[in-house]
Amino acid sequence: MSYELQALIGTRELLTVAAAEVPAARVVPLAQGLALIPVTSAVRAALQGEADARKPGSGSGFGRHADGFELRLAAWSKAGPIACVEAEYFGGSGTQRAAVWSDGEVALGPLTIGEFEPSPAEGTPISRALRRIGARTEEGRVDEFESVGLGRHRSTGGWAEHAD
């Protein structure tokens, strides 16, 4: 079974304001007052901007995103922390990457765990990013990832289909 996610995660209030600036963006509620915006190809293109789309990003270590994308995250983070997360798994192995912007700059990461690497004691990159933006592990849950409900859909497209 596979799992693939590319998303922005923050408070619902922050992401609602951010999504108003990007017509393709949709907000999906998560637990604990958080929400996510699935980073579909349309959202990525809108955030990068036409002139920026051919330049690789420089600040976060997220190779898929151009500088315009990171500038938007930095600007939005002045109103509250925002995480950019990526995960790709198939058959139990895969990769995760996460970074958090706060007060206009990268405040955590980028954190990466590669295929077949064990999870660090402090948690996976996505769980660490979630913790940084306020998520907590709930009783009976494995980690922040599970606690906020990121297992609810198996793909970025699946999240986009269930957006507000």
mmCIF file of C-alpha atoms in Angstrom, residues 14-118:
data_model
loop_
_atom_site.group_PDB
_atom_site.id
_atom_site.type_symbol
_atom_site.label_atom_id
_atom_site.label_comp_id
_atom_site.label_asym_id
_atom_site.label_seq_id
_atom_site.Cartn_x
_atom_site.Cartn_y
_atom_site.Cartn_z
ATOM 1 C CA LEU A 14 -3.656 30.973 9.047
ATOM 2 C CA LEU A 15 -4.277 28.600 6.142
ATOM 3 C CA THR A 16 -7.685 30.129 5.406
ATOM 4 C CA VAL A 17 -6.005 33.527 4.954
ATOM 5 C CA ALA A 18 -3.201 31.958 2.888
ATOM 6 C CA ALA A 19 -5.629 30.055 0.653
ATOM 7 C CA ALA A 20 -7.506 33.284 -0.106
ATOM 8 C CA GLU A 21 -4.340 34.464 -1.913
ATOM 9 C CA VAL A 22 -4.054 31.305 -4.032
ATOM 10 C CA PRO A 23 -7.233 30.461 -5.975
ATOM 11 C CA ALA A 24 -6.222 26.789 -6.456
ATOM 12 C CA ALA A 25 -5.600 26.248 -2.721
ATOM 13 C CA ARG A 26 -8.135 24.393 -0.582
ATOM 14 C CA VAL A 27 -8.091 24.020 3.195
ATOM 15 C CA VAL A 28 -8.752 20.654 4.843
ATOM 16 C CA PRO A 29 -9.351 20.580 8.622
ATOM 17 C CA LEU A 30 -7.190 18.340 10.803
ATOM 18 C CA ALA A 31 -7.435 17.622 14.524
ATOM 19 C CA GLN A 32 -6.045 19.918 17.223
ATOM 20 C CA GLY A 33 -7.026 23.158 15.438
ATOM 21 C CA LEU A 34 -4.714 22.480 12.524
ATOM 22 C CA ALA A 35 -5.461 22.241 8.815
ATOM 23 C CA LEU A 36 -3.630 21.460 5.617
ATOM 24 C CA ILE A 37 -3.474 22.734 2.077
ATOM 25 C CA PRO A 38 -2.702 19.914 -0.365
ATOM 26 C CA VAL A 39 0.145 21.083 -2.604
ATOM 27 C CA THR A 40 -1.258 19.973 -5.931
ATOM 28 C CA SER A 41 0.466 20.911 -9.185
ATOM 29 C CA ALA A 42 -1.957 23.856 -9.542
ATOM 30 C CA VAL A 43 -1.135 25.149 -6.043
ATOM 31 C CA ARG A 44 2.607 24.700 -6.622
ATOM 32 C CA ALA A 45 2.439 26.601 -9.922
ATOM 33 C CA ALA A 46 0.443 29.440 -8.369
ATOM 34 C CA LEU A 47 2.853 29.760 -5.438
ATOM 35 C CA GLN A 48 5.982 29.596 -7.562
ATOM 36 C CA GLY A 49 4.820 32.103 -10.124
ATOM 37 C CA GLU A 50 5.522 31.889 -13.838
ATOM 38 C CA ALA A 51 8.904 33.625 -13.792
ATOM 39 C CA ASP A 52 10.053 31.565 -10.830
ATOM 40 C CA ALA A 53 8.900 28.126 -11.983
ATOM 41 C CA ARG A 54 12.197 27.156 -13.622
ATOM 42 C CA LYS A 55 14.480 28.120 -10.713
ATOM 43 C CA PRO A 56 15.138 25.607 -7.938
ATOM 44 C CA GLY A 57 14.449 26.703 -4.399
ATOM 45 C CA SER A 58 17.383 27.752 -2.284
ATOM 46 C CA GLY A 59 16.320 28.118 1.327
ATOM 47 C CA SER A 60 14.401 25.080 2.493
ATOM 48 C CA GLY A 61 16.011 22.161 0.751
ATOM 49 C CA PHE A 62 12.730 21.263 -0.956
ATOM 50 C CA GLY A 63 13.960 20.702 -4.504
ATOM 51 C CA ARG A 64 10.478 20.713 -6.054
ATOM 52 C CA HIS A 65 9.751 24.272 -5.013
ATOM 53 C CA ALA A 66 11.096 27.477 -6.503
ATOM 54 C CA ASP A 67 12.074 30.533 -4.489
ATOM 55 C CA GLY A 68 8.650 32.183 -4.921
ATOM 56 C CA PHE A 69 7.082 29.285 -3.040
ATOM 57 C CA GLU A 70 9.455 29.759 -0.120
ATOM 58 C CA LEU A 71 8.939 33.522 -0.113
ATOM 59 C CA ARG A 72 5.183 32.976 0.289
ATOM 60 C CA LEU A 73 5.742 30.580 3.189
ATOM 61 C CA ALA A 74 8.075 33.085 4.845
ATOM 62 C CA ALA A 75 5.508 35.868 4.454
ATOM 63 C CA TRP A 76 2.621 33.781 5.798
ATOM 64 C CA SER A 77 4.734 32.589 8.732
ATOM 65 C CA LYS A 78 4.831 36.116 10.123
ATOM 66 C CA ALA A 79 1.230 35.454 11.236
ATOM 67 C CA GLY A 80 2.031 32.000 12.650
ATOM 68 C CA PRO A 81 4.190 28.947 12.032
ATOM 69 C CA ILE A 82 3.590 26.967 8.854
ATOM 70 C CA ALA A 83 5.040 23.588 7.910
ATOM 71 C CA CYS A 84 5.778 22.215 4.476
ATOM 72 C CA VAL A 85 5.729 18.411 4.540
ATOM 73 C CA GLU A 86 6.357 15.654 2.020
ATOM 74 C CA ALA A 87 6.062 11.900 2.377
ATOM 75 C CA GLU A 88 6.316 9.037 -0.097
ATOM 76 C CA TYR A 89 5.932 5.434 1.074
ATOM 77 C CA PHE A 90 5.347 2.155 -0.664
ATOM 78 C CA GLY A 91 5.324 -1.221 1.029
ATOM 79 C CA GLY A 92 6.469 0.162 4.376
ATOM 80 C CA SER A 93 9.570 2.012 3.165
ATOM 81 C CA GLY A 94 9.938 5.518 1.893
ATOM 82 C CA THR A 95 10.973 9.073 2.635
ATOM 83 C CA GLN A 96 9.793 12.078 4.635
ATOM 84 C CA ARG A 97 10.831 15.693 4.512
ATOM 85 C CA ALA A 98 9.607 18.640 6.559
ATOM 86 C CA ALA A 99 10.479 22.231 7.369
ATOM 87 C CA VAL A 100 8.759 24.900 9.441
ATOM 88 C CA TRP A 101 8.728 28.619 8.771
ATOM 89 C CA SER A 102 8.088 31.023 11.648
ATOM 90 C CA ASP A 103 8.509 34.797 11.921
ATOM 91 C CA GLY A 104 9.519 35.010 8.272
ATOM 92 C CA GLU A 105 12.299 32.423 8.221
ATOM 93 C CA VAL A 106 13.011 28.713 8.330
ATOM 94 C CA ALA A 107 12.745 27.789 12.010
ATOM 95 C CA LEU A 108 13.106 24.008 11.734
ATOM 96 C CA GLY A 109 14.780 21.888 9.111
ATOM 97 C CA PRO A 110 14.686 20.906 6.503
ATOM 98 C CA LEU A 111 14.516 17.507 8.148
ATOM 99 C CA THR A 112 14.767 14.397 5.999
ATOM 100 C CA ILE A 113 14.565 10.683 6.579
ATOM 101 C CA GLY A 114 15.527 8.503 3.650
ATOM 102 C CA GLU A 115 14.366 5.151 2.487
ATOM 103 C CA PHE A 116 15.288 2.357 4.913
ATOM 104 C CA GLU A 117 16.614 4.837 7.525
ATOM 105 C CA PRO A 118 15.310 4.206 11.038
#
